[in-house]
PDB file of C-alpha atoms in Angstrom:
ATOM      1  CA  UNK A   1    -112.505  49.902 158.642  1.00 51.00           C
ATOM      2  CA  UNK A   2    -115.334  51.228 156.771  1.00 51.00           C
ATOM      3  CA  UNK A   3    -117.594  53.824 157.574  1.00 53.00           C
ATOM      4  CA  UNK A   4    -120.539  51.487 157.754  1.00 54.00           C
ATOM      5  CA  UNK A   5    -119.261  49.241 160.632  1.00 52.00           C
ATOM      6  CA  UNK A   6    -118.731  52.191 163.104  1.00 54.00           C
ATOM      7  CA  UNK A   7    -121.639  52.833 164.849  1.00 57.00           C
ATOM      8  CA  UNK A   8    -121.855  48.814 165.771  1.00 56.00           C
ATOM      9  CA  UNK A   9    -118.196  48.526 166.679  1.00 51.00           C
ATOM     10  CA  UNK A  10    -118.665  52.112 168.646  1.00 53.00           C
ATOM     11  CA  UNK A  11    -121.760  50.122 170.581  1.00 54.00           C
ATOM     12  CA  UNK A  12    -119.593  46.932 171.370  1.00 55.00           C
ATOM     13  CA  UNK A  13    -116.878  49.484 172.900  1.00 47.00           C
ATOM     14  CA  UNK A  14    -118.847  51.174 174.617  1.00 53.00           C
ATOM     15  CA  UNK A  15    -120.539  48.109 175.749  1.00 55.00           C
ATOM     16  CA  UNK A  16    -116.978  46.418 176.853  1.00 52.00           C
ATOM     17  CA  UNK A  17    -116.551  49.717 179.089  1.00 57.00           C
ATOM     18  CA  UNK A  18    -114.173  51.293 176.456  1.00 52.00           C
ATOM     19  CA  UNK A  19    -114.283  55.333 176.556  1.00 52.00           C
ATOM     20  CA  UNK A  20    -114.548  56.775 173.181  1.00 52.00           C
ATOM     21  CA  UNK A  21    -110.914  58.223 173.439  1.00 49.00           C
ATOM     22  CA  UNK A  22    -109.481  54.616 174.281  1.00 48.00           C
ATOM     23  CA  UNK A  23    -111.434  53.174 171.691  1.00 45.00           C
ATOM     24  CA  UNK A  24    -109.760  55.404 169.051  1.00 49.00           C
ATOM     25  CA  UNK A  25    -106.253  54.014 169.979  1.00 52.00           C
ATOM     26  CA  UNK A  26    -107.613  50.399 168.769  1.00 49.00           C
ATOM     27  CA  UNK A  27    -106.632  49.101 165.276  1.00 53.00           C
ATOM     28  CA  UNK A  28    -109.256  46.976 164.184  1.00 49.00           C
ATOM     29  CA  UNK A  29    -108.854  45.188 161.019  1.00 54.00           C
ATOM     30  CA  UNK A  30    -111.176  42.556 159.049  1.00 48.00           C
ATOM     31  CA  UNK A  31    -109.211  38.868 158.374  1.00 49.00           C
ATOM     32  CA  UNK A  32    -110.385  37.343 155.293  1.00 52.00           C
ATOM     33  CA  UNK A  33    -112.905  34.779 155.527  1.00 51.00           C
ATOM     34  CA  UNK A  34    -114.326  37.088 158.087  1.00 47.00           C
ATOM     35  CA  UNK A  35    -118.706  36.968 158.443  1.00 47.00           C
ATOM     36  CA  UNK A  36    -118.718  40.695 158.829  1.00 47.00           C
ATOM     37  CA  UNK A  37    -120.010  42.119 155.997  1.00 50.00           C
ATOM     38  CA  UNK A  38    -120.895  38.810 154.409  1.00 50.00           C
ATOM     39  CA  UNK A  39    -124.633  38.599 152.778  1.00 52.00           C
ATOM     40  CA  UNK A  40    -126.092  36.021 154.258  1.00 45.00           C
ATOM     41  CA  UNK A  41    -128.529  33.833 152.062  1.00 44.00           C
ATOM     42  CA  UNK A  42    -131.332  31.751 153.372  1.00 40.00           C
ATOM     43  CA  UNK A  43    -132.250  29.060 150.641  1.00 45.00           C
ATOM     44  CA  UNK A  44    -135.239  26.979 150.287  1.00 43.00           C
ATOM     45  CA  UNK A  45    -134.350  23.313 150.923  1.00 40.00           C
ATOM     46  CA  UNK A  46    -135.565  20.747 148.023  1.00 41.00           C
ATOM     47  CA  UNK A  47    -138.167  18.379 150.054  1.00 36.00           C
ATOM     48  CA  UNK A  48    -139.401  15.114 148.266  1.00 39.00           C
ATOM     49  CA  UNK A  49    -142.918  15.532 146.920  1.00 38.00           C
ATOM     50  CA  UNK A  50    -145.796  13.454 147.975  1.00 35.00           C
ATOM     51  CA  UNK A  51    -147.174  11.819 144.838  1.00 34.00           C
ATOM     52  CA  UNK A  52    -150.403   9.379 144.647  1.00 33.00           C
ATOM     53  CA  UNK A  53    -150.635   7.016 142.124  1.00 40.00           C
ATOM     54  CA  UNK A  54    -153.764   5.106 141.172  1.00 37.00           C
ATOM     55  CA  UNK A  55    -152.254   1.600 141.692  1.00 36.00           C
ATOM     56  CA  UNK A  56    -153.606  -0.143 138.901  1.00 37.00           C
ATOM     57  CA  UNK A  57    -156.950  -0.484 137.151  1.00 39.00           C
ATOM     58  CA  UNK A  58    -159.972  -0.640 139.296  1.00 38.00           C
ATOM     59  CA  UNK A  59    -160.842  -4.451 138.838  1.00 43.00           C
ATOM     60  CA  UNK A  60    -157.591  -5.027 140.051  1.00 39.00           C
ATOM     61  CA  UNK A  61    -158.131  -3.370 143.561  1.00 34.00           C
ATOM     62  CA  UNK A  62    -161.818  -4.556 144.118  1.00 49.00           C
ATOM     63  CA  UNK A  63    -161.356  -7.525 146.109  1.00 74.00           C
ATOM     64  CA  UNK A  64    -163.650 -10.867 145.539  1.00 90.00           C
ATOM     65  CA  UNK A  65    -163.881 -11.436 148.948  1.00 91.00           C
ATOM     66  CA  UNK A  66    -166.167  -8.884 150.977  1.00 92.00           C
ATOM     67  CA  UNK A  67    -165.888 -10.031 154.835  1.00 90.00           C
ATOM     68  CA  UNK A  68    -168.796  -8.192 155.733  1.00 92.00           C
ATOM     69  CA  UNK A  69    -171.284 -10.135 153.166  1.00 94.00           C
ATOM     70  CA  UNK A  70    -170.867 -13.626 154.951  1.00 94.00           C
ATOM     71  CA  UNK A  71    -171.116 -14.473 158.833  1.00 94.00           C
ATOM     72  CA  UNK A  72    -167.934 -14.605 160.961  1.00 95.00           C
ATOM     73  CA  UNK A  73    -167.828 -18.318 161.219  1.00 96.00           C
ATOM     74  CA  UNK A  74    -167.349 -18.786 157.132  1.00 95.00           C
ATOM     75  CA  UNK A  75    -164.488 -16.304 156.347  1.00 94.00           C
ATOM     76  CA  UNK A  76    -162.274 -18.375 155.854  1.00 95.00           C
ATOM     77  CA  UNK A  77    -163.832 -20.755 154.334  1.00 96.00           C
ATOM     78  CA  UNK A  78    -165.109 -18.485 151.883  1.00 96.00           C
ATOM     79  CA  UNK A  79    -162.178 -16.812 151.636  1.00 94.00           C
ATOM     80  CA  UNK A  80    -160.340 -20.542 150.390  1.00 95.00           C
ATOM     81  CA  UNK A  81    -163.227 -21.527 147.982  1.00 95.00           C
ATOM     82  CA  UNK A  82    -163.373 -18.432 146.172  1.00 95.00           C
ATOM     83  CA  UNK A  83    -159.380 -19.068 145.755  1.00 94.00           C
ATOM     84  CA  UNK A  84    -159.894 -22.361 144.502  1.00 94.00           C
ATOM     85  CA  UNK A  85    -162.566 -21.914 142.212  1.00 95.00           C
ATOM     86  CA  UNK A  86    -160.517 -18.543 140.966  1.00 93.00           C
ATOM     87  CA  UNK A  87    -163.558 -16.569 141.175  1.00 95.00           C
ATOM     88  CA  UNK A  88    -163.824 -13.163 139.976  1.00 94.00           C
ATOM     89  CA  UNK A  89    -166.203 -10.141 140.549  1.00 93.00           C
ATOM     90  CA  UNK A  90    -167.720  -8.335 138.028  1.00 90.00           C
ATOM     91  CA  UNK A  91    -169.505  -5.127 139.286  1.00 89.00           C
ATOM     92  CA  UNK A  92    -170.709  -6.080 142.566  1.00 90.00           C
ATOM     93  CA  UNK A  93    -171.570 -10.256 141.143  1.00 95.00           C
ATOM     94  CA  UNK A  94    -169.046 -12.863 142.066  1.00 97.00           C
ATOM     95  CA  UNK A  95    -168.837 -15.075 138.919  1.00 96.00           C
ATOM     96  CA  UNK A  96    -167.021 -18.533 138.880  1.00 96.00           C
ATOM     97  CA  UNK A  97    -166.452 -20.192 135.707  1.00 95.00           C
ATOM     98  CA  UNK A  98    -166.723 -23.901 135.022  1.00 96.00           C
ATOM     99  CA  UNK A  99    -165.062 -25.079 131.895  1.00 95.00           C
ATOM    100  CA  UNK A 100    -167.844 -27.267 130.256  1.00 94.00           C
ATOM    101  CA  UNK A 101    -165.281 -30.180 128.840  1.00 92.00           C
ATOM    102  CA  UNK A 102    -164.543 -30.152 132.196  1.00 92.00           C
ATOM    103  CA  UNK A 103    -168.252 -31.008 133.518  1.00 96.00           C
ATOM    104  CA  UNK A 104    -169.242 -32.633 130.609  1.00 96.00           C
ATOM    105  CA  UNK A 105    -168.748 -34.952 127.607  1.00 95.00           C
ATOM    106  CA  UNK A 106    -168.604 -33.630 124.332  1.00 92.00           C
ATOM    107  CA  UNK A 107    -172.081 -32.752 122.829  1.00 92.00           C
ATOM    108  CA  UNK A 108    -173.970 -34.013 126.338  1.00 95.00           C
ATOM    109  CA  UNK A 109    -175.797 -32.191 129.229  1.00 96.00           C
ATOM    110  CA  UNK A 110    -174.562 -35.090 131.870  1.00 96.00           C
ATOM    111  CA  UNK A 111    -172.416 -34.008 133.944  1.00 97.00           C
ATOM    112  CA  UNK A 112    -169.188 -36.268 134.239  1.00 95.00           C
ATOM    113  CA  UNK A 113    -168.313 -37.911 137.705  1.00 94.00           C
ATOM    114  CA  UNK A 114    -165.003 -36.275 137.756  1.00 93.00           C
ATOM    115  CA  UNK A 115    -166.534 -32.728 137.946  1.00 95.00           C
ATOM    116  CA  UNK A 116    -168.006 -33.323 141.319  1.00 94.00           C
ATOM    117  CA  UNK A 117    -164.965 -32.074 143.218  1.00 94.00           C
ATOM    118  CA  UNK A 118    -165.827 -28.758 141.556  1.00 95.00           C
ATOM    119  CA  UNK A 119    -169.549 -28.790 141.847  1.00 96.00           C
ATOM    120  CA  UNK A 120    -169.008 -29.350 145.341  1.00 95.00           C
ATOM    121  CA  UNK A 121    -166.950 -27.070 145.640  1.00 96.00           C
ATOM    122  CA  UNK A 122    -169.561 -24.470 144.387  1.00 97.00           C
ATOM    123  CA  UNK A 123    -172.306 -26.127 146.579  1.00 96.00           C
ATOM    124  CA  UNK A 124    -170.271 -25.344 150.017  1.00 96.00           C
ATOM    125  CA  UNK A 125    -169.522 -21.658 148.777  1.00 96.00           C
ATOM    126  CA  UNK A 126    -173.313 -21.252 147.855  1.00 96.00           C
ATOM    127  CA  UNK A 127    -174.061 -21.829 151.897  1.00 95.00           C
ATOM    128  CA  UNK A 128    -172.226 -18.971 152.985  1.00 95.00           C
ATOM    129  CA  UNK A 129    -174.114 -16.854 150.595  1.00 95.00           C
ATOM    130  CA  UNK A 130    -177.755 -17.546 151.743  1.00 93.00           C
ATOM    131  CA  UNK A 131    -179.660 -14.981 151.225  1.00 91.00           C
ATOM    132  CA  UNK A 132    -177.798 -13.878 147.849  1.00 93.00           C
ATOM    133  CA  UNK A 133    -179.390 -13.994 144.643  1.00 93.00           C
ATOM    134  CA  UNK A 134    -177.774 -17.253 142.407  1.00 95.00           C
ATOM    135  CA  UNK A 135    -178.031 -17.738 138.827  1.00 96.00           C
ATOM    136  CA  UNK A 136    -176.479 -20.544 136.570  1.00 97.00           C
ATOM    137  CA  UNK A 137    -176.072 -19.467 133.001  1.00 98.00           C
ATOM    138  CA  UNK A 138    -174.720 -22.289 130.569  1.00 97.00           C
ATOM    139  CA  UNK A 139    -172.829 -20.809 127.376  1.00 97.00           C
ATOM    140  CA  UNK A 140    -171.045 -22.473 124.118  1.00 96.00           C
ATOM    141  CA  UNK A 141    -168.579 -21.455 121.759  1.00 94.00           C
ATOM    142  CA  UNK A 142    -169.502 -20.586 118.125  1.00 94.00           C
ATOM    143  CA  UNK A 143    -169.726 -23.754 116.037  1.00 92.00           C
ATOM    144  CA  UNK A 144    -172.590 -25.628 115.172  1.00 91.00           C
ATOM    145  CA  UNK A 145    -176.375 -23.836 114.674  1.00 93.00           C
ATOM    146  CA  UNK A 146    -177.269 -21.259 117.159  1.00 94.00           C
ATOM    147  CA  UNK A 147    -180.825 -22.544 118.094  1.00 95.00           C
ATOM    148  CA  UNK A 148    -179.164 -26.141 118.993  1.00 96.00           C
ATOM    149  CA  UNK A 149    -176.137 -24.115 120.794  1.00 96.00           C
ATOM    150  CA  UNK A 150    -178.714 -22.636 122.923  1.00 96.00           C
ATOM    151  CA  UNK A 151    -180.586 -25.875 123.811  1.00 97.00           C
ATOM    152  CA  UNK A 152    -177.527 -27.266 125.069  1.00 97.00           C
ATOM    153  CA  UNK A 153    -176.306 -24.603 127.123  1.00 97.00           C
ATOM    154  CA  UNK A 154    -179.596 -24.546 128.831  1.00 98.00           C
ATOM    155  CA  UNK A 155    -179.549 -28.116 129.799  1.00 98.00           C
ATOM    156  CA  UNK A 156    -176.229 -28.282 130.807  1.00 97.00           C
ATOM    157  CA  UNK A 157    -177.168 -25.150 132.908  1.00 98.00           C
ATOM    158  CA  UNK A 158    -180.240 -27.045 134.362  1.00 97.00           C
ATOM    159  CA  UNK A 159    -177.785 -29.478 135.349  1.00 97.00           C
ATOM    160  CA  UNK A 160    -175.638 -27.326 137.562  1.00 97.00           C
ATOM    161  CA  UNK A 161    -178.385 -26.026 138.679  1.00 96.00           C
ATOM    162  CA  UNK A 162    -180.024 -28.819 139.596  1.00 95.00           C
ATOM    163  CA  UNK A 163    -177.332 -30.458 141.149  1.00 95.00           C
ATOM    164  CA  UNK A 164    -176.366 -27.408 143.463  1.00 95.00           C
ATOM    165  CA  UNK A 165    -179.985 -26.526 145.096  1.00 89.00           C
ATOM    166  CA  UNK A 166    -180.360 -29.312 146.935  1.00 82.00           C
ATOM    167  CA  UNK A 167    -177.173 -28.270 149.578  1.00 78.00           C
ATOM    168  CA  UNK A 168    -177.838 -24.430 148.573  1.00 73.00           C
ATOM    169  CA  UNK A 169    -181.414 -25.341 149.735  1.00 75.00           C
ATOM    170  CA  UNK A 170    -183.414 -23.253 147.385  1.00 82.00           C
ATOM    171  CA  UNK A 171    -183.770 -23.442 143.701  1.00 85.00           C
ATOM    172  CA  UNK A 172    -181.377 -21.924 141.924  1.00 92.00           C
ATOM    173  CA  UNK A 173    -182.314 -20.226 138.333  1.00 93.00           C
ATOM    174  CA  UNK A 174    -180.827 -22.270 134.958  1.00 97.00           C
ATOM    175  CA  UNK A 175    -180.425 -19.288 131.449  1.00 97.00           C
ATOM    176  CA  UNK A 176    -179.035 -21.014 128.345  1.00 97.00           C
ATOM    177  CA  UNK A 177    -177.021 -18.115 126.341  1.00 97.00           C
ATOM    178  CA  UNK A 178    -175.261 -20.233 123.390  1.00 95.00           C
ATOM    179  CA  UNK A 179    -172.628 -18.138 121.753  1.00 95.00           C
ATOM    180  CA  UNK A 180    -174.205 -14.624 122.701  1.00 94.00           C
ATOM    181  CA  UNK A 181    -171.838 -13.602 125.600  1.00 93.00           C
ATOM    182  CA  UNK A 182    -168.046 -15.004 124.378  1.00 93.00           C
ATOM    183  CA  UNK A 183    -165.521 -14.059 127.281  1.00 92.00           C
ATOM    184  CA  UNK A 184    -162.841 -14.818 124.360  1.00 93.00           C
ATOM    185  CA  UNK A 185    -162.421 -14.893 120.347  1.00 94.00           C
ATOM    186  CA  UNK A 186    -163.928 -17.296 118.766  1.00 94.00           C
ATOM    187  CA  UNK A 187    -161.745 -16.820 115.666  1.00 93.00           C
ATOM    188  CA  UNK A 188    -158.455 -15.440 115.421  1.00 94.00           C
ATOM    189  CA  UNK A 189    -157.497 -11.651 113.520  1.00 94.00           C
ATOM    190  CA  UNK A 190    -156.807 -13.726 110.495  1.00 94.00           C
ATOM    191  CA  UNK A 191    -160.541 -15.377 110.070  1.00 91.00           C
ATOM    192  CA  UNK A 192    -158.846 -18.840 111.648  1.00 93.00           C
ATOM    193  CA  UNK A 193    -160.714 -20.907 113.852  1.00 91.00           C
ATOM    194  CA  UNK A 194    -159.147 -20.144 117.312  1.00 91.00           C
ATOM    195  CA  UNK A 195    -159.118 -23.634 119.195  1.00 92.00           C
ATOM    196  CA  UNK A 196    -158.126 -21.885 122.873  1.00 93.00           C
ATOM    197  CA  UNK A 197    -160.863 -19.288 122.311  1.00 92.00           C
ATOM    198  CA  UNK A 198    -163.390 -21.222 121.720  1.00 92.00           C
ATOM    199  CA  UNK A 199    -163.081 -23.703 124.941  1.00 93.00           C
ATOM    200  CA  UNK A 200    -162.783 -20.682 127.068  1.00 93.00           C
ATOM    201  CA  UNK A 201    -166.521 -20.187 126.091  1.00 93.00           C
ATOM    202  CA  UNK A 202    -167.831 -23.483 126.234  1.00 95.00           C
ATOM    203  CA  UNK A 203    -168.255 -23.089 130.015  1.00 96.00           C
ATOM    204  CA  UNK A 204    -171.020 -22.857 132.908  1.00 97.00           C
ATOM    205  CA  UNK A 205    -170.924 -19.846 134.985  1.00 97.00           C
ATOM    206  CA  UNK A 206    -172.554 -19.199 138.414  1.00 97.00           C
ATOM    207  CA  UNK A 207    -173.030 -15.994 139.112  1.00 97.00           C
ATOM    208  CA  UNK A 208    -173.388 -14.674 142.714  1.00 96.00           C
ATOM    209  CA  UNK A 209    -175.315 -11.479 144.137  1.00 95.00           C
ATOM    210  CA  UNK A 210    -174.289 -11.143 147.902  1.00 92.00           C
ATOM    211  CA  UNK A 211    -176.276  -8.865 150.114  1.00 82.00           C
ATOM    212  CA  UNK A 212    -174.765  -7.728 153.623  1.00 70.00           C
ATOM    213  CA  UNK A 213    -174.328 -10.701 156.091  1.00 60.00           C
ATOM    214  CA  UNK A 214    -174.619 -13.028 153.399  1.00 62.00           C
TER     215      UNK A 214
END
């Protein structure tokens, strides 16, 4: 036994009522494997970090549908029509888009009788926004001459518009834009004319601007 376990085994004698003189008849010896004399070693254990991640982009985790802008009664309503019109929000405006071959004939400002399941569509979302600020803006892609583009756009705007105030029950304000404000290519990389491009911005969009409660 080694001088440096002797005054603890000495204490543990002593302890088990052992004199010192019957102590020193005991043969104490260390078995392998034994803890005596082993360094013990407290490690740090590996925990899993906590990590937040931004989920996506921030358009993507802005919903379109605020509860707290329309009354109790029309959540769900609201809720469906904004699904069905796939309307999107565009800081802080909720913006549907209405494909103009859809509402209208080529080259015309009359709006076809199969677009009234949209338009009335649009008309019953409009009355759970009352008090929100509504605009129509009509746009067109980029062929023909920009003055004439413009015309058209307004009057197919007008059209909307005028068909939508009566159940929205307040006039609702008609902007022609033309070609200024494509959502998509009018031409492809290559200087070709880009057929899918362009009818993405022949279109009529309403724009909403919901206040609190609607």
């Amino acid at each position: 036994m080694t001088g440096r376990h002797a005054p603890a085994l000495a204490a543990a004698l002593l302890a088990a009522g052992l004199t010192p003189c019957a102590a020193s008849a005991l043969t104490v010896r260390l078995m392998s494997g034994s803890a005596i004399g082993m360094k013990s070693t407290f490690e740090k254990a590996e925990t899993p970090r906590s990590t937040f991640e931004k989920a996506g982009p921030d358009s993507e985790l802005q919903s379109v549908f605020v509860s707290s802008e329309v009354a109790p009664e029309r959540v769900e309503t609201t809720r469906t029509l904004l699904s069905e019109l796939n309307a999107r929000r565009s800081e802080g405006v909720i913006v549907i888009d209405l494909p103009a071959d859809v509402l209208f004939d080529f080259d015309k400002a009359t709006i076809r009788p199969d677009a009234e399941p949209a338009l009335a569509r649009a008309a019953e979302l409009l009355k759970s926004y009352p008090r929100a600020q509504v605009s129509i803006g009509g746009h067109t892609d980029a062929k023909g001459d920009d003055a004439y583009n413009e015309g058209l756009s307004l009057r197919r705007a007008r059209a909307v518009a005028d068909r939508l105030q009566g159940p929205a029950g307040r006039s609702l304000k008609a902007e022609g834009f033309g070609e200024r404000r494509p959502v998509a290519p009018n031409v492809k990389p290559d200087g070709a004319d880009d057929p899918a491009g362009r009818q993405k911005n022949r279109r009529v969009e309403i724009r909403i601007t919901p206040q609190a409660g609607g």
